[in-house]
CSV table of C-alpha atoms and ligand atoms in Angstrom, one decimal:
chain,number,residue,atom,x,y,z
A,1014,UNK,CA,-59.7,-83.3,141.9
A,1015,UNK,CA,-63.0,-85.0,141.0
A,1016,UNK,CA,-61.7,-87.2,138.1
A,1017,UNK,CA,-64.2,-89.2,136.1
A,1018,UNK,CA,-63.5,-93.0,135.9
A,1019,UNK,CA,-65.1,-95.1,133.4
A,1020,UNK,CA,-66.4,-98.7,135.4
A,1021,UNK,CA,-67.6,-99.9,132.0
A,1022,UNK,CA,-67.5,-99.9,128.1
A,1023,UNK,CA,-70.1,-101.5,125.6
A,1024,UNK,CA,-70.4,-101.1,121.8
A,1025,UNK,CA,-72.6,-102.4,119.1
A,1026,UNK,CA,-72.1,-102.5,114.5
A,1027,UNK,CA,-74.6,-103.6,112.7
A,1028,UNK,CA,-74.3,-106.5,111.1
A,1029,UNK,CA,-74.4,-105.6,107.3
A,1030,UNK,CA,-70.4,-105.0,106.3
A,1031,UNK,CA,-70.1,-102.5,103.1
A,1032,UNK,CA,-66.7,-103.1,101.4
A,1033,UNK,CA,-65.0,-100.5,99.3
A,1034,UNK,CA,-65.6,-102.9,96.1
A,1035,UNK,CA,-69.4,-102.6,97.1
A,1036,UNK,CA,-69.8,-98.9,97.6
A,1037,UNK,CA,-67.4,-98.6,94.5
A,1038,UNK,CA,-70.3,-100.4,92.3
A,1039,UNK,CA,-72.3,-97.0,92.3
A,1040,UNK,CA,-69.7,-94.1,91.5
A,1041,UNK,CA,-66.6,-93.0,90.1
A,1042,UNK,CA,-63.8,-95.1,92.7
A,1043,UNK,CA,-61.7,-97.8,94.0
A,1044,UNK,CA,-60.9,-99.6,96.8
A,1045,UNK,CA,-57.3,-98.2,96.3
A,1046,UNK,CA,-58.2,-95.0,96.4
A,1047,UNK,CA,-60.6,-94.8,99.2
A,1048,UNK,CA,-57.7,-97.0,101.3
A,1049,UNK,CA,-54.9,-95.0,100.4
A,1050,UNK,CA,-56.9,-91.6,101.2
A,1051,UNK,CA,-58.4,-92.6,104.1
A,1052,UNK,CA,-57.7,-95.9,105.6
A,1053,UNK,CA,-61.1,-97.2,105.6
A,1054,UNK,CA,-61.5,-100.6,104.2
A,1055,UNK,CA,-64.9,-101.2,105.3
A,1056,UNK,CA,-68.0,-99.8,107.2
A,1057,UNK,CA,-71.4,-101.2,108.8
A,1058,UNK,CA,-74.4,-99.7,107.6
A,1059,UNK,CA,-78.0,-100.3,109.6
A,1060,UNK,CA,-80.2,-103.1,108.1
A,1061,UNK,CA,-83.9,-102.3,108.2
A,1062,UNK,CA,-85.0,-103.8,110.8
A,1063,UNK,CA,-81.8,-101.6,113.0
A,1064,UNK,CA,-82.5,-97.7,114.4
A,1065,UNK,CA,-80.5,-95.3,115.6
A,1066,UNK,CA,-81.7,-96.2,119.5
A,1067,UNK,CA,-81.8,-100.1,118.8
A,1068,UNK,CA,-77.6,-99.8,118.2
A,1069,UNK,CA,-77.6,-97.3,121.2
A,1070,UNK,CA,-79.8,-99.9,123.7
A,1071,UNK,CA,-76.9,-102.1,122.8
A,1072,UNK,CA,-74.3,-100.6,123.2
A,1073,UNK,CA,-75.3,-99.1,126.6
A,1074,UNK,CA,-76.5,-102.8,128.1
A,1075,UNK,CA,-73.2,-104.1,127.0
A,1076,UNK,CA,-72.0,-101.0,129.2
A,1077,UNK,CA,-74.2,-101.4,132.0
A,1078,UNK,CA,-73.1,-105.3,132.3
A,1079,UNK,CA,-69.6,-104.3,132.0
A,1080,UNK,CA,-69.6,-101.9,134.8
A,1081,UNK,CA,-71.9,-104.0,136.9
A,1082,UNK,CA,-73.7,-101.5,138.2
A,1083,UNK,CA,-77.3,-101.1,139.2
A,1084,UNK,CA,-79.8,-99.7,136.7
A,1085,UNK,CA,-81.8,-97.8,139.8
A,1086,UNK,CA,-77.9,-96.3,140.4
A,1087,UNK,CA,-77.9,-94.4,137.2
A,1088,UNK,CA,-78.7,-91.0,137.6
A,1089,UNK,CA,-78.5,-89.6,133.9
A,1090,UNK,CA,-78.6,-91.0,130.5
A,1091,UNK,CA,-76.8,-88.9,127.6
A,1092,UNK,CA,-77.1,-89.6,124.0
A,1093,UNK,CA,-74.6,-88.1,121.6
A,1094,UNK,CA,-75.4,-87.6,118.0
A,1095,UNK,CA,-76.8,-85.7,115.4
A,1096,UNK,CA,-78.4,-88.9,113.2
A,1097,UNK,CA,-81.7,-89.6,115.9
A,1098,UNK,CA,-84.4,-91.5,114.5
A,1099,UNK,CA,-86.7,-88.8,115.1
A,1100,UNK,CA,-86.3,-84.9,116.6
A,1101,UNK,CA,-88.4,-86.3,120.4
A,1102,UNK,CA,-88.3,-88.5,122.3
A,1103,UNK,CA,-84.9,-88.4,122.8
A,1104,UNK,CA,-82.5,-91.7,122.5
A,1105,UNK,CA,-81.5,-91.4,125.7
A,1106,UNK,CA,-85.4,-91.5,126.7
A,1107,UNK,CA,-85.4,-94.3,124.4
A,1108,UNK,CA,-82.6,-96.0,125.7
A,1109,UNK,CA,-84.3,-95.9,129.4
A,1110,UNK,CA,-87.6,-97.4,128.5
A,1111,UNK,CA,-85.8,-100.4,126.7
A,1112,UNK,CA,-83.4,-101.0,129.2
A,1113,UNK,CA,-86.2,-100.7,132.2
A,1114,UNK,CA,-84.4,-97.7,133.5
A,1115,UNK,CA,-86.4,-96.0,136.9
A,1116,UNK,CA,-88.0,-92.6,136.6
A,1117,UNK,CA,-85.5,-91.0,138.6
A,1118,UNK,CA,-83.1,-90.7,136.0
A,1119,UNK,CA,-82.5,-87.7,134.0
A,1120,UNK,CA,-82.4,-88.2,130.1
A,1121,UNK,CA,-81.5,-86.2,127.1
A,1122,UNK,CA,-79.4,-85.9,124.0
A,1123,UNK,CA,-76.9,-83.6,122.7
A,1124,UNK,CA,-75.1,-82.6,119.7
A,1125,UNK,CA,-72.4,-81.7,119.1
A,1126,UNK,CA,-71.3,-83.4,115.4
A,1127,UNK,CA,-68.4,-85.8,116.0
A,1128,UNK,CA,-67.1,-84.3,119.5
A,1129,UNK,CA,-70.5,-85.0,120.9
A,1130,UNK,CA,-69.5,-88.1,123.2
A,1131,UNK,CA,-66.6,-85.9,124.5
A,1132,UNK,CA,-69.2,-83.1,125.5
A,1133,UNK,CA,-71.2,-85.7,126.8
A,1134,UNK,CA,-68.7,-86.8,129.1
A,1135,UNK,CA,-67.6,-83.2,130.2
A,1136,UNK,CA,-71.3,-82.4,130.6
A,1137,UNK,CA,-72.8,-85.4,133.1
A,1138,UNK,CA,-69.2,-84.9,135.1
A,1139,UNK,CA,-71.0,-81.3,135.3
A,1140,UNK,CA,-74.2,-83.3,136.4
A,1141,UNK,CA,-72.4,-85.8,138.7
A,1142,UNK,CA,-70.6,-83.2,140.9
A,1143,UNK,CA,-74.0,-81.6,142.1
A,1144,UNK,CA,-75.0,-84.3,143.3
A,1145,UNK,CA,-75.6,-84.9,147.0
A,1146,UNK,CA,-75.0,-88.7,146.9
A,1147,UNK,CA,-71.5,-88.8,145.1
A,1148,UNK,CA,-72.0,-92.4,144.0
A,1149,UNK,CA,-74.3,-92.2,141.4
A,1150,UNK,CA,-73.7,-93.3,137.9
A,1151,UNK,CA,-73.6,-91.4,134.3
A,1152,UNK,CA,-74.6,-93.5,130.8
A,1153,UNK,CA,-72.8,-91.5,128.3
A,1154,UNK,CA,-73.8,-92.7,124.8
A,1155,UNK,CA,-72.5,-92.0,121.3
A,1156,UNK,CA,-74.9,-93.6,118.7
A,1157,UNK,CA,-75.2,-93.1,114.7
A,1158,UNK,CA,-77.4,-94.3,112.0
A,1159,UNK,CA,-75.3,-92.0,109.2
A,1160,UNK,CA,-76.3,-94.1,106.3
A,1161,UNK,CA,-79.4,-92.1,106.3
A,1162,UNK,CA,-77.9,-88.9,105.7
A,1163,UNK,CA,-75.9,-90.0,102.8
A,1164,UNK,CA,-75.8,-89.5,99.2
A,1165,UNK,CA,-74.6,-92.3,97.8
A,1166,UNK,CA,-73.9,-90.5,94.2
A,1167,UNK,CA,-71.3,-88.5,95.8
A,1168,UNK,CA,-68.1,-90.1,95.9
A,1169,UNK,CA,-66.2,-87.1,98.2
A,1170,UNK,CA,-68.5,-88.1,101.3
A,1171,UNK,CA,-70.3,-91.5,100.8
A,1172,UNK,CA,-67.0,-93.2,101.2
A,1173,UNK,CA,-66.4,-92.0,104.4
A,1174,UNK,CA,-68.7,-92.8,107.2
A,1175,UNK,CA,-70.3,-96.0,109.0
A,1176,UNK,CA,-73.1,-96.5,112.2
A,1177,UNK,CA,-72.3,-98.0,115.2
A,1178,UNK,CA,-72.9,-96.8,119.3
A,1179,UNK,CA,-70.8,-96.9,121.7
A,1180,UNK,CA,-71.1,-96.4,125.5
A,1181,UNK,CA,-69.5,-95.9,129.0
A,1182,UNK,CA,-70.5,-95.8,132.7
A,1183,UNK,CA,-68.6,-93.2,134.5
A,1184,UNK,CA,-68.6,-91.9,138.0
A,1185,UNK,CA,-67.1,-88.9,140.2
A,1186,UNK,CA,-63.8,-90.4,141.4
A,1187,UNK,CA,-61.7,-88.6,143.8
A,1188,UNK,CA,-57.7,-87.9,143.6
A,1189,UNK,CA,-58.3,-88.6,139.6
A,1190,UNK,CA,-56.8,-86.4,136.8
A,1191,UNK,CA,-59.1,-84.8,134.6
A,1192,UNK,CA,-58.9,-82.2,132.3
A,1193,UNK,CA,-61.1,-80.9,129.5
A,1194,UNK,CA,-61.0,-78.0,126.6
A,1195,UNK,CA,-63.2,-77.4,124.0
A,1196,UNK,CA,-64.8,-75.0,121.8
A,1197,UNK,CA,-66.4,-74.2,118.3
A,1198,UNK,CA,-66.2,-71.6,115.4
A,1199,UNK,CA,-70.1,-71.3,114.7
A,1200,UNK,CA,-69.3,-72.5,110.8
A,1201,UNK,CA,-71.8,-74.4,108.5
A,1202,UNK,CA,-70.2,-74.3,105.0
A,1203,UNK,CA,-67.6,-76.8,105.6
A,1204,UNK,CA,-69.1,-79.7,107.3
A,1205,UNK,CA,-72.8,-80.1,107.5
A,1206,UNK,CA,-75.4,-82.4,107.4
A,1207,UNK,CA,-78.8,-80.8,105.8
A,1208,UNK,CA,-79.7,-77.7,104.7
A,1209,UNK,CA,-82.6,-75.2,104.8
A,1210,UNK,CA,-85.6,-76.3,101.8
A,1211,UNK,CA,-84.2,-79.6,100.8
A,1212,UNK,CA,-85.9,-82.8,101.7
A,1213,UNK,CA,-82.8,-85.1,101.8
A,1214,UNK,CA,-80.9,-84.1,105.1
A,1215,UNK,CA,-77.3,-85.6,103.5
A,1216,UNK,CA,-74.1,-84.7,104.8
A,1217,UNK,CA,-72.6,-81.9,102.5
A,1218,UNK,CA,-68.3,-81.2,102.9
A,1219,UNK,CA,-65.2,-79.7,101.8
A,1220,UNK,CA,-63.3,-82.2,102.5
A,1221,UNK,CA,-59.5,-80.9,102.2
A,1222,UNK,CA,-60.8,-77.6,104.4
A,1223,UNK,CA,-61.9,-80.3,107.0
A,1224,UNK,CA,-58.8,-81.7,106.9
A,1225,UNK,CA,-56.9,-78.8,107.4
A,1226,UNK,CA,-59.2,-78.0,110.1
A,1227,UNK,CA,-58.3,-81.4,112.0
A,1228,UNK,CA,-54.6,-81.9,111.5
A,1229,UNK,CA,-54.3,-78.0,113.7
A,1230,UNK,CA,-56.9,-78.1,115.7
A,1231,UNK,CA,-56.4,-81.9,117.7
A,1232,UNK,CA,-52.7,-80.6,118.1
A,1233,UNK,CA,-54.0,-77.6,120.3
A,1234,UNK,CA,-56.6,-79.7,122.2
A,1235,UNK,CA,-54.2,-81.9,122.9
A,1236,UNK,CA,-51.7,-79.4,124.1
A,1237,UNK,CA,-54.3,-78.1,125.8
A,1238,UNK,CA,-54.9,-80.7,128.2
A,1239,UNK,CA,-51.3,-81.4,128.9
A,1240,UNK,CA,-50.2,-77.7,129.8
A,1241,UNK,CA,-53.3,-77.7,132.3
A,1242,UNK,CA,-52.1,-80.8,133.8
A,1243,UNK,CA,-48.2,-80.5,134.0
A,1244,UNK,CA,-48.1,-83.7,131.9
A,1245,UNK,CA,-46.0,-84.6,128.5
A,1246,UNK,CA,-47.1,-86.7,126.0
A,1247,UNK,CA,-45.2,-88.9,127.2
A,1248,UNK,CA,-46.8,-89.4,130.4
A,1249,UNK,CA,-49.6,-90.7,128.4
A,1250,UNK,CA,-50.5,-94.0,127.6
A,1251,UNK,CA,-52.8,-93.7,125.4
A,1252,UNK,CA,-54.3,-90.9,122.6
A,1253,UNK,CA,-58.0,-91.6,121.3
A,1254,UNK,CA,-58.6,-89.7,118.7
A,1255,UNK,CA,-62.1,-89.6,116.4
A,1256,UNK,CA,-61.8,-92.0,113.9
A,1257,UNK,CA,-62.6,-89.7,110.7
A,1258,UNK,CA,-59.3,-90.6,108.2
A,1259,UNK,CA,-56.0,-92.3,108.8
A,1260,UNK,CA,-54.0,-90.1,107.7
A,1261,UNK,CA,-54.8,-86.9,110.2
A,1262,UNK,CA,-54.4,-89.3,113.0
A,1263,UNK,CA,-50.8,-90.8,111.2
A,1264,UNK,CA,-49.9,-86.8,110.8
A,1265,UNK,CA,-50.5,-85.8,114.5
A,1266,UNK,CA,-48.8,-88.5,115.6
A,1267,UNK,CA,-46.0,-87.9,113.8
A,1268,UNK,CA,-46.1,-84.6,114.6
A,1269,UNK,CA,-45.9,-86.0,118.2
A,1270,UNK,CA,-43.0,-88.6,117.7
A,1271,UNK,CA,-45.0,-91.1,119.0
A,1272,UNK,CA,-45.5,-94.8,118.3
A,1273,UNK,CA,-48.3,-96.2,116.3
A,1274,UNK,CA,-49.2,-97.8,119.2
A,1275,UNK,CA,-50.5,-94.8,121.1
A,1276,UNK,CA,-53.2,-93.6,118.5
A,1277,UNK,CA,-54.9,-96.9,118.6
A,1278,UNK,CA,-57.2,-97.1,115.5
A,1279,UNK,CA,-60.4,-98.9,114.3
A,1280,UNK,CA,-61.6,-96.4,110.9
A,1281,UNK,CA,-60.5,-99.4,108.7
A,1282,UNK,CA,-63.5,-101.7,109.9
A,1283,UNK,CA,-65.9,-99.1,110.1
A,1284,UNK,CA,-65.4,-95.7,108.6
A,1285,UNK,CA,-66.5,-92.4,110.9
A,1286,UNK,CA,-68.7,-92.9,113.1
A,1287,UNK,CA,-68.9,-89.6,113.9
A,1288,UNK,CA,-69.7,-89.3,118.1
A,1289,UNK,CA,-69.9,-93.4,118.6
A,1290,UNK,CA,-66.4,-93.4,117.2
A,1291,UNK,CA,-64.4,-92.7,120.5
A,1292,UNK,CA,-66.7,-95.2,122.4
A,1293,UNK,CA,-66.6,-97.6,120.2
A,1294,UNK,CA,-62.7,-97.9,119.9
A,1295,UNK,CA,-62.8,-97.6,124.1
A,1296,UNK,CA,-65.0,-100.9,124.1
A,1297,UNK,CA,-62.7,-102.4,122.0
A,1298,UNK,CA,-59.4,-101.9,124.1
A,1299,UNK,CA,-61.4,-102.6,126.8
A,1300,UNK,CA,-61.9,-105.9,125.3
A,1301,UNK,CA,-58.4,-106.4,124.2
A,1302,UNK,CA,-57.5,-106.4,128.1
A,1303,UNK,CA,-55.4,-102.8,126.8
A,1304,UNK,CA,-56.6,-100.5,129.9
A,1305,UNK,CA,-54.4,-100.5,133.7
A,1306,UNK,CA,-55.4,-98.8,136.6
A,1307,UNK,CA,-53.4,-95.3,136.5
A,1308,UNK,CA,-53.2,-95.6,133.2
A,1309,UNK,CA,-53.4,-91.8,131.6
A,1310,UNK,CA,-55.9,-91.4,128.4
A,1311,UNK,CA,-56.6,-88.3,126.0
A,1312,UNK,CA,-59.4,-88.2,124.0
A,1313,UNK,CA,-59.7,-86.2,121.5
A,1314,UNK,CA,-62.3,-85.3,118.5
A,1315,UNK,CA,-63.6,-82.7,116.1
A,1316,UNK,CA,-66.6,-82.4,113.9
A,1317,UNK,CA,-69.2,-80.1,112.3
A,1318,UNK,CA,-70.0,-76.9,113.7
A,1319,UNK,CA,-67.1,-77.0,114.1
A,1320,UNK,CA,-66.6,-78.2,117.5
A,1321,UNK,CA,-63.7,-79.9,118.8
A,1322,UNK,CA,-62.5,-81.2,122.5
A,1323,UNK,CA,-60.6,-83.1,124.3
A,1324,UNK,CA,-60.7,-84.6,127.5
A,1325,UNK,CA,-58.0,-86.2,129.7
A,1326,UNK,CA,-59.2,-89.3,132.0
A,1327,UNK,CA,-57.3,-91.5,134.2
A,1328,UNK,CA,-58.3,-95.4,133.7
B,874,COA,N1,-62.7,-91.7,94.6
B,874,COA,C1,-61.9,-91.2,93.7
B,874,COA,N2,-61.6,-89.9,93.5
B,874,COA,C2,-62.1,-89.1,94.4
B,874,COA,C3,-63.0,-89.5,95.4
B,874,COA,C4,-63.3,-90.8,95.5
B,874,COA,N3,-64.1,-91.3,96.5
B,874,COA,N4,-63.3,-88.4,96.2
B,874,COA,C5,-62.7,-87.3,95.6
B,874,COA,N5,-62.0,-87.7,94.5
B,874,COA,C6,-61.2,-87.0,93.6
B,874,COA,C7,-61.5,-85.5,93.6
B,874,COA,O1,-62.6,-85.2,92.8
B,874,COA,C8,-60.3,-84.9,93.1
B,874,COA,O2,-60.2,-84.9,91.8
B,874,COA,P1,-59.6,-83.7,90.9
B,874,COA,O3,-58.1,-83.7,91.3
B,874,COA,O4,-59.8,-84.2,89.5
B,874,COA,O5,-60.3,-82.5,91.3
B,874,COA,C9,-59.2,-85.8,93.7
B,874,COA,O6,-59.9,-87.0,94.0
B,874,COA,C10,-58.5,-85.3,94.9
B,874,COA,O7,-59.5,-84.9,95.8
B,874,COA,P2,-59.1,-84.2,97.1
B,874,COA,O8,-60.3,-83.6,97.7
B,874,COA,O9,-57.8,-83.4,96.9
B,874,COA,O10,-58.6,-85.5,98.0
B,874,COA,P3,-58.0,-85.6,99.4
B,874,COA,O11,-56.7,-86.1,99.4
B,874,COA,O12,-58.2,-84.3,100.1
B,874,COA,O13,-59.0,-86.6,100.1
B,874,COA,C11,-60.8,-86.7,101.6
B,874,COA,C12,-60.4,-86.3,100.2
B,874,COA,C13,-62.3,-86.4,101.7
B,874,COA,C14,-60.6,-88.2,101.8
B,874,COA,C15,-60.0,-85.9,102.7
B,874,COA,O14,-60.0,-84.5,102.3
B,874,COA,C16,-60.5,-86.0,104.0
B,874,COA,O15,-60.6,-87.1,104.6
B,874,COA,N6,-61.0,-84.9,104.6
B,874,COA,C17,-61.5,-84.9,106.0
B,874,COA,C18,-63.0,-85.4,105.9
B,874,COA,C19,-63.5,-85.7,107.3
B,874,COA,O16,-62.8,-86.2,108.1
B,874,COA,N7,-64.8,-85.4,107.5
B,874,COA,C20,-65.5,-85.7,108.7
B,874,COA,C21,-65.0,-84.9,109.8
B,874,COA,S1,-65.8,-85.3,111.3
């Protein structure tokens, strides 16, 4: 099969750090409470000077030195998220004039909430394997500026979330596992950011139904994956799940019997990053020296929409 193989990873925070103590200055909470909850300790928030493609261009140049490809071999550039600075051009178009990228290259964005970087991958895979020349290169990017959206009177969602990018190079690689699922319930009420005659464009939640939603629904992706690739859990190395609370990730793994080790996390340094999230934590086992060629990875999200995926990738 036509696996896709990530040649390089890159990630970018900003540099402003938000502490519990600091968001608890505002509203009704504690540090204890938003730990215990949710694991977070801490989250970046942009600086003025910072935009939702600035973190991106970032990101992705830290991808594209990584991989050390060519720019002119980069055939598409996706941007995942839901936060852009403005509706058009796209970030990805963005991305491509900042980073000198040629005109041959195919750029656009995509949403798809907090799954969007797995779509993203699942999608230029799609791209990749109609192309005649089979070594080109896809930039998949996941890139939030979430601070925007949120109200920070309301203690149920402004505790939760960060903005950060993250990015990977991939290309078509033959003999290499890959599996994907996916799919999405057409809901607004429980997770949404915006809403029809309102000015502010904040993220609105019910956070237990979320929650609910997340602890059954990663489960069946994950399942998922492995019945359509005769593999166990246990064949896998690694599970990267979106980074969106602590204790859904400590529930499925328990659910799992696996070690903590497995379900590598990152949500206490920077909250939910909604689609940078995945790519973010990939850059940073990347940098840990963590990844092994052969090495078998899930990865695995959900988010408004709801959506949800998962894709299996061989390192
Ligand atoms: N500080 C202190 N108290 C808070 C609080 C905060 N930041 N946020 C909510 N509370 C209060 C509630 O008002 C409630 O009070 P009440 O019992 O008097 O009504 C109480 O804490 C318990 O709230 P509850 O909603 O039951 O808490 P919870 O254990 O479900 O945790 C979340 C709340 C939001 C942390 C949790 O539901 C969650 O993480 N859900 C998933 C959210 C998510 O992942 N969203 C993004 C998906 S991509």
């Amino acid at each position: 099969m036509n696996g896709l193989k990530i040649v390089g990873l890159g990630h970018f925070v900003p540099e402003n750090v938000y502490t519990n103590d600091e968001i608890s200055k505002n509203i009704e909470t504690d540090d204890e409470w938003i730990r215990t909850r949710t694991g977070i300790e801490e989250r970046r928030f942009v600086g003025n000077d910072e935009t939702n493609y600035s973190l991106a261009v970032k990101a992705a140049d830290m991808a594209i030195k990584n991989a050390g490809v060519s720019k002119d071999d980069i055939s598409y550039i996706i941007t995942c998220t839901f936060s852009a600075d403005f509706p058009v051009p796209s970030i990805a178009c963005m991305v491509q004039s900042e980073l000198e990228i040629g005109d041959s290259c195919t750029c656009f964005d995509i949403n798809a909430a907090c799954s969007g970087f797995l779509y993203g991958l699942h999608t230029v895979r799609g791209l990749l394997l109609q192309e005649k020349d089979k070594n080109k290169y896809g930039l998949v990017i996941g890139s939030e500026v979430i601070s925007r959206h949120l109200d920070m009177n309301d203690r149920e969602t402004c505790i939760l979330f960060g903005d950060g990018a993250g990015a990977a190079v991939v290309k078509l690689e033959e003999n290499y596992l890959y599996e994907f699922t996916s799919g999405s319930k057409g809901n607004y009420e429980v997770l949404h950011v915006g809403a029809l005659n309102e000015d502010k464009q904040y993220v609105g939640m019910k956070g237990k139904d979320v929650f609910k939603f997340a602890v059954t629904t990663i489960p069946k992706c994950i399942n998922n994956v492995l019945n359509e690739s005769n593999l166990s859990i246990d064949d896998i190395d690694y599970v990267v799940c979106h980074q969106a609370n602590k204790r859904i990730i400590e529930a499925v793994m328990t659910k799992y019997k696996q070690p903590a080790e497995k379900f590598p996390m990152n949500i206490m340094k920077y909250g939910n990053t909604s689609a940078a999230s995945i790519p973010i934590m990939l850059s940073e086992m990347n940098e840990k020296g963590m990844f092994k060629k052969g090495q078998k990875v899930i990865l695995v999200g959900f988010g408004a929409g709801l959506t949800w995926a998962a894709n299996l990738i061989e390192i």
